[in-house]
Coordinates of C-alpha atoms (C1' of nucleotides) in Angstrom, one line a residue:
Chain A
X26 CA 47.7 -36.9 99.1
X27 CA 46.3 -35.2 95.7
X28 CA 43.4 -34.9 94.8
X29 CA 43.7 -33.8 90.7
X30 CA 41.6 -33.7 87.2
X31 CA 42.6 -35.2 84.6
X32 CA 40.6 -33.2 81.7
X33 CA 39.8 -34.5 78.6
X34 CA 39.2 -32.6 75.6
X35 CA 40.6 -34.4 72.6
X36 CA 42.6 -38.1 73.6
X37 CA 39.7 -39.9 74.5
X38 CA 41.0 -42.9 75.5
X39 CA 42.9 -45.0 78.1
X40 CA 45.9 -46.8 75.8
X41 CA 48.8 -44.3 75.2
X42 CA 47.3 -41.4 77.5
X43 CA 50.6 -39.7 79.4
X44 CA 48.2 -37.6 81.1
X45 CA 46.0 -40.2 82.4
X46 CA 49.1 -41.9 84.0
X47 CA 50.6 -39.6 85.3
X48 CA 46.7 -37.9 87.1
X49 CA 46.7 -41.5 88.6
X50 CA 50.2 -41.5 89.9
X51 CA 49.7 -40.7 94.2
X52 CA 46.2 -39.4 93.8
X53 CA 44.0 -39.6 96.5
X54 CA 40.9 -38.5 94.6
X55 CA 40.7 -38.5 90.8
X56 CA 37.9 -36.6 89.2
X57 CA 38.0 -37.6 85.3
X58 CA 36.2 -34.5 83.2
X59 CA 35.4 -33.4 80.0
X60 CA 33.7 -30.0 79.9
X61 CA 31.3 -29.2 76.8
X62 CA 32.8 -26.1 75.8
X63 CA 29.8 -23.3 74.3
X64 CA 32.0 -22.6 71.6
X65 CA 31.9 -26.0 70.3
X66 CA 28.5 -27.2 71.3
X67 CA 27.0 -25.0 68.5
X68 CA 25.2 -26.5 65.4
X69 CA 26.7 -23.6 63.3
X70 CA 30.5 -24.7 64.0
X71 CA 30.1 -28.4 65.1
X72 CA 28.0 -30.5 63.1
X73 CA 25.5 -33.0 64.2
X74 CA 27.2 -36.4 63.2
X75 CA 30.7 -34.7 64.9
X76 CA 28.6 -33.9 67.8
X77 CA 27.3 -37.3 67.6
X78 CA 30.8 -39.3 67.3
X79 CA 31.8 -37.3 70.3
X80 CA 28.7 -38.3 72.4
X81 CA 29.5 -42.0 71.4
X82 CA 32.9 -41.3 72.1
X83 CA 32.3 -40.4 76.3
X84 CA 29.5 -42.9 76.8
X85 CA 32.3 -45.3 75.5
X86 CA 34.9 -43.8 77.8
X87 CA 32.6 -43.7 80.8
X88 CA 32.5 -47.5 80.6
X89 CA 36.2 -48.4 80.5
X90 CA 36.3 -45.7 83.2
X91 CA 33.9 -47.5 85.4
X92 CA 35.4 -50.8 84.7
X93 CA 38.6 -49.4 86.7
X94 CA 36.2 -48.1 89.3
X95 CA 36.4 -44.7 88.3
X96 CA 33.8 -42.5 85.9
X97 CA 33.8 -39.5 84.0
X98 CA 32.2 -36.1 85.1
X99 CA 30.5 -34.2 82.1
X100 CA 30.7 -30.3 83.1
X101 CA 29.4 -27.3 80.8
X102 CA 30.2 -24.0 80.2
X103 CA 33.2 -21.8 79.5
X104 CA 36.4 -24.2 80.6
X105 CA 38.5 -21.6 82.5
X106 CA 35.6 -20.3 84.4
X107 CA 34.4 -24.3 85.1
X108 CA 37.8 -25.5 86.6
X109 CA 38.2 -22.2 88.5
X110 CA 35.4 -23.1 90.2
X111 CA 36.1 -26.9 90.5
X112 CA 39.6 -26.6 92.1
X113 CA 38.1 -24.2 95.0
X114 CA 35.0 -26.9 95.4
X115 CA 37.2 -29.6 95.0
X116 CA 40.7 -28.4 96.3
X117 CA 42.3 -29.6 94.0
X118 CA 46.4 -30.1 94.2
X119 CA 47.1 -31.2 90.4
X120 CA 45.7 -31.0 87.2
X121 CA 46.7 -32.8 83.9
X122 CA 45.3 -33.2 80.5
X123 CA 47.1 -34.1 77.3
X124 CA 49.0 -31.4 74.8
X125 CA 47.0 -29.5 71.9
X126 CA 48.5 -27.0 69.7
X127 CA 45.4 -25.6 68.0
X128 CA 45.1 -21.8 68.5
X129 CA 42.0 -21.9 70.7
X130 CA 43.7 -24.7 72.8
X131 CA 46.4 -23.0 73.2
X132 CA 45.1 -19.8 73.8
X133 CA 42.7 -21.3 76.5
X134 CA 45.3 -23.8 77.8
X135 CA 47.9 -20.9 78.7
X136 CA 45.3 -18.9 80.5
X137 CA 43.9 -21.9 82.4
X138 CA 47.6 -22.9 82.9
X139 CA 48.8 -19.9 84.3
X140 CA 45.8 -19.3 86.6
X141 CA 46.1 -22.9 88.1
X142 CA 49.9 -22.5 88.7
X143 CA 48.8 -19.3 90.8
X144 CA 47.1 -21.3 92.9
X145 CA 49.6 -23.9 93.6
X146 CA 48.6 -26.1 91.8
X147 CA 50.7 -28.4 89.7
X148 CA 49.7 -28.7 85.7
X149 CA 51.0 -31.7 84.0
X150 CA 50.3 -31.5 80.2
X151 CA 52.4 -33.7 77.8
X152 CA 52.2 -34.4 74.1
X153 CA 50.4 -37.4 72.9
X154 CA 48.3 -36.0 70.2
X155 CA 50.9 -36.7 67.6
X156 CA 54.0 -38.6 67.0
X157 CA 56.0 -36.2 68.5
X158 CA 56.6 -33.0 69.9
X159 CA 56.4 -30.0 67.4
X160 CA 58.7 -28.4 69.0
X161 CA 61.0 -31.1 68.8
X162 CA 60.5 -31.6 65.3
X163 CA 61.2 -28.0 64.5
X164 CA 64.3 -28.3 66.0
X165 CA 65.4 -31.0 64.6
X166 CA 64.8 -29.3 61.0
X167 CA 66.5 -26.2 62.3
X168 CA 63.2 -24.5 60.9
X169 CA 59.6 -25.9 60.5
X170 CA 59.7 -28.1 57.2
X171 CA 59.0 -26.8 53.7
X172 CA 57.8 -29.9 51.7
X173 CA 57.1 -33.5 52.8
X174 CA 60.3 -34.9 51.8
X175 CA 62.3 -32.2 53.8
X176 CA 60.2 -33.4 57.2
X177 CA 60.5 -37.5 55.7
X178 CA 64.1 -36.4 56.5
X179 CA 63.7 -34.8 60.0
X180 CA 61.9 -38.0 60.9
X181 CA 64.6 -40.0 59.8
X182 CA 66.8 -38.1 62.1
X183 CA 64.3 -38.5 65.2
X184 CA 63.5 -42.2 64.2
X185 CA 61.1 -44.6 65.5
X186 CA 58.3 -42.6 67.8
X187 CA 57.8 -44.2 71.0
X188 CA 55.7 -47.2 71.3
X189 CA 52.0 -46.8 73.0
X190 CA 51.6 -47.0 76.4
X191 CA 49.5 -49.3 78.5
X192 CA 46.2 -48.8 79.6
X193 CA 46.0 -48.5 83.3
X194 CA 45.8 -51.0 85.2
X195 CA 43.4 -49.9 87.9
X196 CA 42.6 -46.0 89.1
X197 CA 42.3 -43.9 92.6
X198 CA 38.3 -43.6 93.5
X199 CA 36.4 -40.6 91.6
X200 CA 36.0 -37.7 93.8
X201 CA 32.9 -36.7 94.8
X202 CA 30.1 -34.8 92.3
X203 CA 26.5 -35.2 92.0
X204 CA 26.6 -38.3 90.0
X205 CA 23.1 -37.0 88.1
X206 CA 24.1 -33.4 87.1
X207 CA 27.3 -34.7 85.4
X208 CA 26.6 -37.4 82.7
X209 CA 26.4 -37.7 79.4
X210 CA 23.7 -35.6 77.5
X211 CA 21.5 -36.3 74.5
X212 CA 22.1 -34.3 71.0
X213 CA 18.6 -33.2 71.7
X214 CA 19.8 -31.6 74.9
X215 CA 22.4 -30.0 73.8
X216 CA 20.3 -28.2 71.8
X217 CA 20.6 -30.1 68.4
X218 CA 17.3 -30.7 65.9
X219 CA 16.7 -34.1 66.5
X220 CA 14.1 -34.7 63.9
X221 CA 16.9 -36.5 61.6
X222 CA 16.8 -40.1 63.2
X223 CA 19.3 -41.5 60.8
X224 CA 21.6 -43.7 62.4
X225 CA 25.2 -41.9 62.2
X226 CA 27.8 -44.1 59.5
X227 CA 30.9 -43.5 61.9
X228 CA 30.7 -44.9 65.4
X229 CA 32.7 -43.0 68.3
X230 CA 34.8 -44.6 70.7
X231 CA 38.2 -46.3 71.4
X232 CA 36.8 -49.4 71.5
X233 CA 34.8 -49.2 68.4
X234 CA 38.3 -47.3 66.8
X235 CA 40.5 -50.0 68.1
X236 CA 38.5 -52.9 66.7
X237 CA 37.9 -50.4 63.3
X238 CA 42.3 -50.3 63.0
X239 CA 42.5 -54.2 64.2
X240 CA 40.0 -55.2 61.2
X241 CA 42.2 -52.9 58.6
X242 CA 45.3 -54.2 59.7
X243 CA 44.2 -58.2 59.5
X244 CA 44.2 -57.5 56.0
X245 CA 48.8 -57.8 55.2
X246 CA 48.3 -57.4 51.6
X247 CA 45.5 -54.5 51.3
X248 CA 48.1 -52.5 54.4
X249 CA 51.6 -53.9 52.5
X250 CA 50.2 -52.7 49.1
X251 CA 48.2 -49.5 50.1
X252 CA 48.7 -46.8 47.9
X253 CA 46.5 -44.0 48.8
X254 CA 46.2 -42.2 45.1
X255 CA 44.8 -45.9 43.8
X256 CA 42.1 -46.0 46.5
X257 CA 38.3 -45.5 45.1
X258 CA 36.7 -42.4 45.9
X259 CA 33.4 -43.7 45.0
X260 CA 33.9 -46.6 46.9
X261 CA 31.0 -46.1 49.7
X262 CA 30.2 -50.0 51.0
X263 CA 33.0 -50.4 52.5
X264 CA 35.3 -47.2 51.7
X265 CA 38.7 -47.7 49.9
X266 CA 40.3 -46.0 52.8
X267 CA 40.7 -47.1 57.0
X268 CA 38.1 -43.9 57.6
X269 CA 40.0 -44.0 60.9
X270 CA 40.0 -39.9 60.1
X271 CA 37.1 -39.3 63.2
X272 CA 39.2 -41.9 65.3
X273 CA 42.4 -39.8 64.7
X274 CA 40.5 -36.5 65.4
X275 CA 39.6 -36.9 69.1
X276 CA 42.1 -39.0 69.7
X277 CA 40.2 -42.1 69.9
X278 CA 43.4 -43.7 68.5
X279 CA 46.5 -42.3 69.4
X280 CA 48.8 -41.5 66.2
X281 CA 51.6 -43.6 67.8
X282 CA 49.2 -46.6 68.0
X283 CA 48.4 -46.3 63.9
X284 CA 51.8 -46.0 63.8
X285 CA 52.9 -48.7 65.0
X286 CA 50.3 -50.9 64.4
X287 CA 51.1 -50.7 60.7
X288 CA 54.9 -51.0 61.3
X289 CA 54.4 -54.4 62.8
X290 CA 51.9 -55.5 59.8
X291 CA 55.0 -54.0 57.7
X292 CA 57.3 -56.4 59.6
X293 CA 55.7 -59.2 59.0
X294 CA 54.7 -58.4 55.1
X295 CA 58.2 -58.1 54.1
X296 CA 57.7 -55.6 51.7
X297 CA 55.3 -53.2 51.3
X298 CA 54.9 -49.1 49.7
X299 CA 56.6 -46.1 50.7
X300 CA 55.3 -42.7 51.5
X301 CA 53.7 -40.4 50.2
X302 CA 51.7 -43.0 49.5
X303 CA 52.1 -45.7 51.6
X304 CA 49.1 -46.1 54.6
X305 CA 52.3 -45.2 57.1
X306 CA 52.4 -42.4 54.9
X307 CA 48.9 -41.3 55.6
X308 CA 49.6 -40.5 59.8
X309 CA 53.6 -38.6 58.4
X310 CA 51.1 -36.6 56.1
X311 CA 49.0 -35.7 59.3
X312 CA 52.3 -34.8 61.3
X313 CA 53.9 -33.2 58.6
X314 CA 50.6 -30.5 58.7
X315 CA 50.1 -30.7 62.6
X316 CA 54.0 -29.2 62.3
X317 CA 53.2 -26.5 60.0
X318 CA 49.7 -25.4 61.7
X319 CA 51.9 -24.8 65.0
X320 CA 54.5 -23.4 63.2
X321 CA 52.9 -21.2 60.8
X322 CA 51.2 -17.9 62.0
X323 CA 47.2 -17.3 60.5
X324 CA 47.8 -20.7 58.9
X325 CA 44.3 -21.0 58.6
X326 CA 43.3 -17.2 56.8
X327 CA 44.9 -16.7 53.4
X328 CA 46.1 -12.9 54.7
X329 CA 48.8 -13.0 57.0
X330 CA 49.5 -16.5 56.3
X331 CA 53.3 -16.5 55.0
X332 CA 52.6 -20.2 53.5
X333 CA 49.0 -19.1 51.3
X334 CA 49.9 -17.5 48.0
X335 CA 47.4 -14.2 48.0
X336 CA 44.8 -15.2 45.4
X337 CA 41.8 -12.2 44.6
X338 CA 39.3 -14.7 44.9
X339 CA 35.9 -13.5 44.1
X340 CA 33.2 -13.5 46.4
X341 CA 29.8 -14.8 45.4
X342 CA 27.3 -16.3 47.9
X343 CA 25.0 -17.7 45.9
X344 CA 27.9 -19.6 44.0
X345 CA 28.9 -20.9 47.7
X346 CA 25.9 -22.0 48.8
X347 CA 24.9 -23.5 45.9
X348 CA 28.1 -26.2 46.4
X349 CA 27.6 -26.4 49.9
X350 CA 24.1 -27.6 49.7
X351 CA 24.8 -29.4 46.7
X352 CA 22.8 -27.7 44.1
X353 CA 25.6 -26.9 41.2
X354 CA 24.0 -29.2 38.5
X355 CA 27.1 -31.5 38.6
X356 CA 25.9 -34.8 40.0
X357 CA 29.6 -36.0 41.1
X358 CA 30.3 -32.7 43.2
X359 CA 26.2 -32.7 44.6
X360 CA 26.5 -36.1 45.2
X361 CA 29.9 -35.6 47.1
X362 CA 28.2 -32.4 49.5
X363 CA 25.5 -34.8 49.8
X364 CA 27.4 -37.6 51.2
X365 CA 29.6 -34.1 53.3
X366 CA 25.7 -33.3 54.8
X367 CA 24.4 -36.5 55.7
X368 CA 27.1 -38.5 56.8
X369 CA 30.4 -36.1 58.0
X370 CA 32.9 -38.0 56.0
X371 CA 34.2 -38.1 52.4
X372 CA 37.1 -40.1 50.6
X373 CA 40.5 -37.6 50.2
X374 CA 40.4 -37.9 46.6
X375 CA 36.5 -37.0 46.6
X376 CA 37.4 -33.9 49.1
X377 CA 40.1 -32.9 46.3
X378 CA 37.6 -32.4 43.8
X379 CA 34.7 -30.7 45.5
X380 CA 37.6 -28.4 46.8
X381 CA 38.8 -27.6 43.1
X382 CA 35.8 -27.0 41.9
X383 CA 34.8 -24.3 44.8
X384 CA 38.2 -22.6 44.1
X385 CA 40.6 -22.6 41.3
X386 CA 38.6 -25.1 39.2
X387 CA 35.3 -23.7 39.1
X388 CA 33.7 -21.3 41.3
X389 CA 36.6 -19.0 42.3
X390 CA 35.6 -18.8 46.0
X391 CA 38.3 -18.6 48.4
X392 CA 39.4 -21.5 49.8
X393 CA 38.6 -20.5 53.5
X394 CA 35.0 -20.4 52.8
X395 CA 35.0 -24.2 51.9
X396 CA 37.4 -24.9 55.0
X397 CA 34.6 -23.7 57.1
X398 CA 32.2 -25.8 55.6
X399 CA 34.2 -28.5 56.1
X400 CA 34.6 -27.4 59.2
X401 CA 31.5 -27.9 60.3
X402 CA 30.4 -31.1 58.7
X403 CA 33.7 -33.2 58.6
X404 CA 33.2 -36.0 61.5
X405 CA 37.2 -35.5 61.4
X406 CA 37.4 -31.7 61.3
X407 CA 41.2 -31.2 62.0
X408 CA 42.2 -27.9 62.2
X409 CA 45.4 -28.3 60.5
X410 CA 45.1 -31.1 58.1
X411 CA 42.0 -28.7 56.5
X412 CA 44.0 -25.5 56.7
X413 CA 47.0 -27.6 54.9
X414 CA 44.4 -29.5 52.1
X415 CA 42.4 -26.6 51.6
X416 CA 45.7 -24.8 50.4
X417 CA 46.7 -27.8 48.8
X418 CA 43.9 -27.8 46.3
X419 CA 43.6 -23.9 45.9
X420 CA 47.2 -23.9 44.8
X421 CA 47.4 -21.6 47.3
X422 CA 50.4 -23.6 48.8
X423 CA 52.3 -26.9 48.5
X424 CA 51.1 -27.7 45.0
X425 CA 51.3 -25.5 41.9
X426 CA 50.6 -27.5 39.0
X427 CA 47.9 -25.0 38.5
X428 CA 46.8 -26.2 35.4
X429 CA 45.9 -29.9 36.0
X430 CA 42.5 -29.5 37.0
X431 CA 40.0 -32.1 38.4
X432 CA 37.1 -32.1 35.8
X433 CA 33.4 -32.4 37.6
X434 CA 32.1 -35.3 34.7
X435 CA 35.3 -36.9 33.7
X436 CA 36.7 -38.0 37.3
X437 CA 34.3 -39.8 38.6
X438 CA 33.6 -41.8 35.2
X439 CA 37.2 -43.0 35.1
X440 CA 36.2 -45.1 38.6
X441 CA 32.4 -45.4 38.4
X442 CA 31.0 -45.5 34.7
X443 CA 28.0 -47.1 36.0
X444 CA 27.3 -44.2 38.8
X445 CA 27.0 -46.3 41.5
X446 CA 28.1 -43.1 43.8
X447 CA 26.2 -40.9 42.4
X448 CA 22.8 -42.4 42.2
X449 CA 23.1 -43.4 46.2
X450 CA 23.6 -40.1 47.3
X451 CA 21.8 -38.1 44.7
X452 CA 17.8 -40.2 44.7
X453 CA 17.2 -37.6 42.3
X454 CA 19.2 -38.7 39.3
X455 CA 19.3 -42.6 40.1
X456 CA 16.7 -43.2 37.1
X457 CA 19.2 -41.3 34.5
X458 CA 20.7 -43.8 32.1
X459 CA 24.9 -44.2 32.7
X460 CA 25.3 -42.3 29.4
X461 CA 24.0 -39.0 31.1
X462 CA 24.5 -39.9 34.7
X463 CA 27.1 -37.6 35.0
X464 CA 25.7 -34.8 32.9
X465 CA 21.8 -35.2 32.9
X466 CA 21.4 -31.8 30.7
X467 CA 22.6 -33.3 27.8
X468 CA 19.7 -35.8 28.0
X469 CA 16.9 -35.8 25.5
X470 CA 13.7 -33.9 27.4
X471 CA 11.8 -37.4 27.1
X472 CA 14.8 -39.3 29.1
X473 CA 14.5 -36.6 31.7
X474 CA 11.1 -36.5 31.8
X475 CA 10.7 -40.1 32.2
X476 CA 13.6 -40.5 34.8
X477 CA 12.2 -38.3 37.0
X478 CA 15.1 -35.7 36.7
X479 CA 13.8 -32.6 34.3
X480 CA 17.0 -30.0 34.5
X481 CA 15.1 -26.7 36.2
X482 CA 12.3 -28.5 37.4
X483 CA 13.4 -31.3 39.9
X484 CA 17.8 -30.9 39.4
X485 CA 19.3 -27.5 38.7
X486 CA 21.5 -26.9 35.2
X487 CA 25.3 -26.4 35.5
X488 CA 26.2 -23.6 37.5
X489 CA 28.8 -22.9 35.5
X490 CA 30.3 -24.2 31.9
X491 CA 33.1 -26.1 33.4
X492 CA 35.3 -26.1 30.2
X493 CA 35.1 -22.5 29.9
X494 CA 35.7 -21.7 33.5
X495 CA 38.3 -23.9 33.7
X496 CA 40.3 -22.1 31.1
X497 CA 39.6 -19.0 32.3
X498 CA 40.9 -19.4 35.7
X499 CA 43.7 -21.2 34.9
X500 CA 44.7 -18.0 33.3
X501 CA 43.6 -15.9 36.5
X502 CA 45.5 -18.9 38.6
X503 CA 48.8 -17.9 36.3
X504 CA 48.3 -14.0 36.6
X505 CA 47.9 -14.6 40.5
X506 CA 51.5 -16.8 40.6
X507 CA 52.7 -13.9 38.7
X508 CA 52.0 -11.5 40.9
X509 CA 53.4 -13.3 43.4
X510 CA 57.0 -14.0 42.0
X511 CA 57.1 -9.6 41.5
X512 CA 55.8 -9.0 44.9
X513 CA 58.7 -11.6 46.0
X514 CA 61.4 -9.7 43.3
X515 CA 59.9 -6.3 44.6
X516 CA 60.8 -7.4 48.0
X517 CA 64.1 -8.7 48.2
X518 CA 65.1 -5.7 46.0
X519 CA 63.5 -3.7 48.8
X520 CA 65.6 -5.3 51.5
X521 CA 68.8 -6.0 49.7
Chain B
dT12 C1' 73.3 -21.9 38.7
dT13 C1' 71.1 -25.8 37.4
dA14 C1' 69.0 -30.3 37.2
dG15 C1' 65.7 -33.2 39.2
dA16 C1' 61.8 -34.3 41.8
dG17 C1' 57.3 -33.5 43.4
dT18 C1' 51.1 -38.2 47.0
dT19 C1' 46.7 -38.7 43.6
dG20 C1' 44.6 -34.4 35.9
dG21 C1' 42.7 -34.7 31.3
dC22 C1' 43.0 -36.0 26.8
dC23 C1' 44.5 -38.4 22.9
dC24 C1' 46.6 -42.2 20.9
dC25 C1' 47.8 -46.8 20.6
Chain C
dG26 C1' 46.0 -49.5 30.5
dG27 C1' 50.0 -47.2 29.3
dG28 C1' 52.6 -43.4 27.4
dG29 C1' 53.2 -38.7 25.8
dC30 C1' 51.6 -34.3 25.7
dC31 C1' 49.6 -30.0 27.6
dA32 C1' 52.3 -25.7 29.6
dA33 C1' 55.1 -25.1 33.4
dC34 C1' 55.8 -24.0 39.3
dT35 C1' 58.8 -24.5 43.5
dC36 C1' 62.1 -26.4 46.5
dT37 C1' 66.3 -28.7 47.3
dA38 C1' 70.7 -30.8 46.6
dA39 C1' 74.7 -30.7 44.1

DNA sequence: TTAGAGTTGGCCCC
DNA sequence: GGGGCCAACTCTAA
């Protein structure tokens, strides 16, 4: 006789949930919860189409709750004091709730862990948020991995992750709770400007992200022949890529069942890519930086971070809000923060160069400034995988080619001459012929004048000369690398 | 100690 | 559209 919680926070779903078995195992009373954490529900740190995919995401596992005759319970406040309330109301014998290994999470899980255990009460908490556990994969290496070929080989050793688990079958009978106080709430409610009625481009939900994987995968020869670098960025209707991202994020989808949902397209294919590239590639990538995140202490600040290479960025506000409310006078990177603003989801390669240009290819800003940006508006804000990219294109880790630099006009040209992209999510320069789409200065007054798009009056100039900066910081970029191989002599001469 | 490899640049030339 | 060049870093295996 148990009665127990089974808590969601990320994992929202009931295929491949460890936790949710093993809550249903011998209870008498189940009470399935998700508590809207302060922290989170905040329009400065969560955006509203996150906040929105999440909403979508517990209406949709309410229902598949309720078909199994239980429901979820929507609580709010601060988690710890919440539950320390619940087990006293509830008596509660048992509480379980899947893995995370995000700083907060952990932070919070440990104390909410160790005060339940006080109590008597049992905490189940396994790892299904990734392929396997860190830990595991750590030790496997010996050390947590340097490069993605060094973990491609740790994998080998650990081999196949296991396959998903079932759904369950049927569950014990929701404890009690005031059915009205605890369902799900409106964005209005929680406190969100709901004056933007726009419908939201990326629908929450396992069942919506199981049918968004099963319509990918139908596909053998786009999943056999995926090759991520050769995807189009400015590719908007449909995207080049699954977009499974926001899926991924709240667990939606579990890792294992991308995984091996792909594996048995694979299978059947015959042949098909490899990583890095390959679309199995894509959830190894995601693993790979889940690793290093746990692993790596401050891996999302540049100071204290022993992965981020200690660049002086310079720190100009107007510079970073100008990119981050697309204003910098270069159509492909406004168009891209527009796209970022009204919609929480960009292509990888489009992230890459918005990303440059903020740090080492343009602006100079540190990379953790756009991270939190990103932060806030990315549908599939994950903690590690921005930490790991935002390094990635800062050459602040992982990459060091320094000097190849994504240029702001000729990128996007090379895929979209006709500026297809650009002219959906920048109205403003739709009327520009293709010749200046991407730099509409350089058109004649008369062309701007009678497209609509006069540079000062209705779109801003260049922000910066992007030839000039470019060279400019490329040098900074080589003075910084410099700096770091002395500080790196100066210190192993220091220790011997 | 050294050679080779590394997810995804731009530009010029053919 | 494909190849070489630009100027050149870091990690790993041998």
């Amino acid at each position: 006789m148990t009665h127990t919680i089974i808590w969601f926070r990320k994992g929202l779903r009931l295929c491949d949930n460890p936790a949710l078995l093993a809550a249903a195992v011998r209870a008498t009373q189940l009470w399935p919860i998700f508590i809207l954490d302060p922290w989170f529900v905040n329009p400065a740190r969560v955006g509203h189409n996150r906040m929105l995919f999440l909403l979508d995401s517990l209406r949709d596992l309410d229902v598949q709750l309720r078909r199994l005759g239980s429901r979820l319970f929507v609580l709010r406040g601060q988690p710890q004091e919440v539950l320390e309330e619940r087990f006293d109301t509830w008596q509660i014998g048992r509480l379980c709730f899947e893995r995370d290994t995000e700083p907060y999470a952990r932070d919070r899980d440990s104390r909410v862990s160790a005060y339940a255990q006080g109590r008597g009460i049992d905490v189940i908490s396994p790892t299904a948020h990734t392929l396997f556990d860190p830990d595991l994969t750590i030790a496997a290496g010996g050390h947590a991995p340097a490069t993605y070929s060094a973990f491609l080989r740790v994998l080998k050793k650990l081999g196949d992750p296991a396959r998903p688990l079932d759904a369950p079958r049927d569950l014990p009978p929701p404890g009690e709770c005031d059915p009205e106080a605890h369902g799900i709430p409106t964005l209005g409610e929680l406190g969100y400007d709901v004056t933007d009625d726009r419908q939201p481009v990326h629908q929450g939900g396992e069942t919506a992200g199981r049918e968004r994987l099963n319509a990918y995968l139908s596909n053998q020869g786009r999943v056999a022949s995926f090759a991520k670098p050769a995807t189009d960025p400015t590719a908007f209707d449909p995207p080049s890529t699954t977009a499974l991202g926001p899926h991924l994020k709240f667990g939606c989808l579990s890792a294992r069942t991308f995984y091996h949902g792909v594996q048995d397209v694979y299978k059947e294919a015959g042949t098909h890519t490899e990583p890095p590239v390959s679309l199995l590639a894509q959830i190894l990538w995601r693993e790979f930086f889940y690793t290093l995140g746990y692993a790596t202490p401050n891996y999302d600040r540049m100071e204290g971070n022993p992965l981020s290479r200690q660049i002086p960025w310079d720190d100009n506000p107007e510079y970073l809000t100008a990119w981050s409310e697309a204003r910098t006078g270069y159509p492909w990177i406004d168009a891209a923060m527009s796209q970022l603003a009204t919609e929480g989801w960009l292509h990888h390669l489009t992230r890459h160069c918005v990303a440059c240009f903020l740090t080492r290819g343009d602006l100079w800003q540190s990379w953790e400034k756009g991270q939190a940006v990103f932060d806030r508006l990315l549908v599939d804000q994950d903690w590690s995988l921005n930490a790991s990219n935002w390094m990635w294109l800062s050459a602040s880790a992982f990459f060091h080619a320094y000097h190849r630099v994504y240029g702001p006009v000729s990128f996007a040209k090379k895929y979209d001459p006709e500026g297809r992209f650009v002219r959906h999510y920048l109205p403003v320069v739709a009327r520009l012929p293709k010749e200046f789409i991407y730099e509409p200065w350089k058109a004649p007054l008369s062309v701007q004048r009678s497209t609509g798009c006069v540079i000062g009056r209705d779109y801003p100039g260049p922000i910066v000369e992007h030839e000039k900066v470019k060279t400019h910081n490329i040098e900074r970029m080589r003075l910084a690398f410099e700096a770091a191989r002395n500080t790196e002599v100066s210190r192993s001469t220091v220790l011997g």
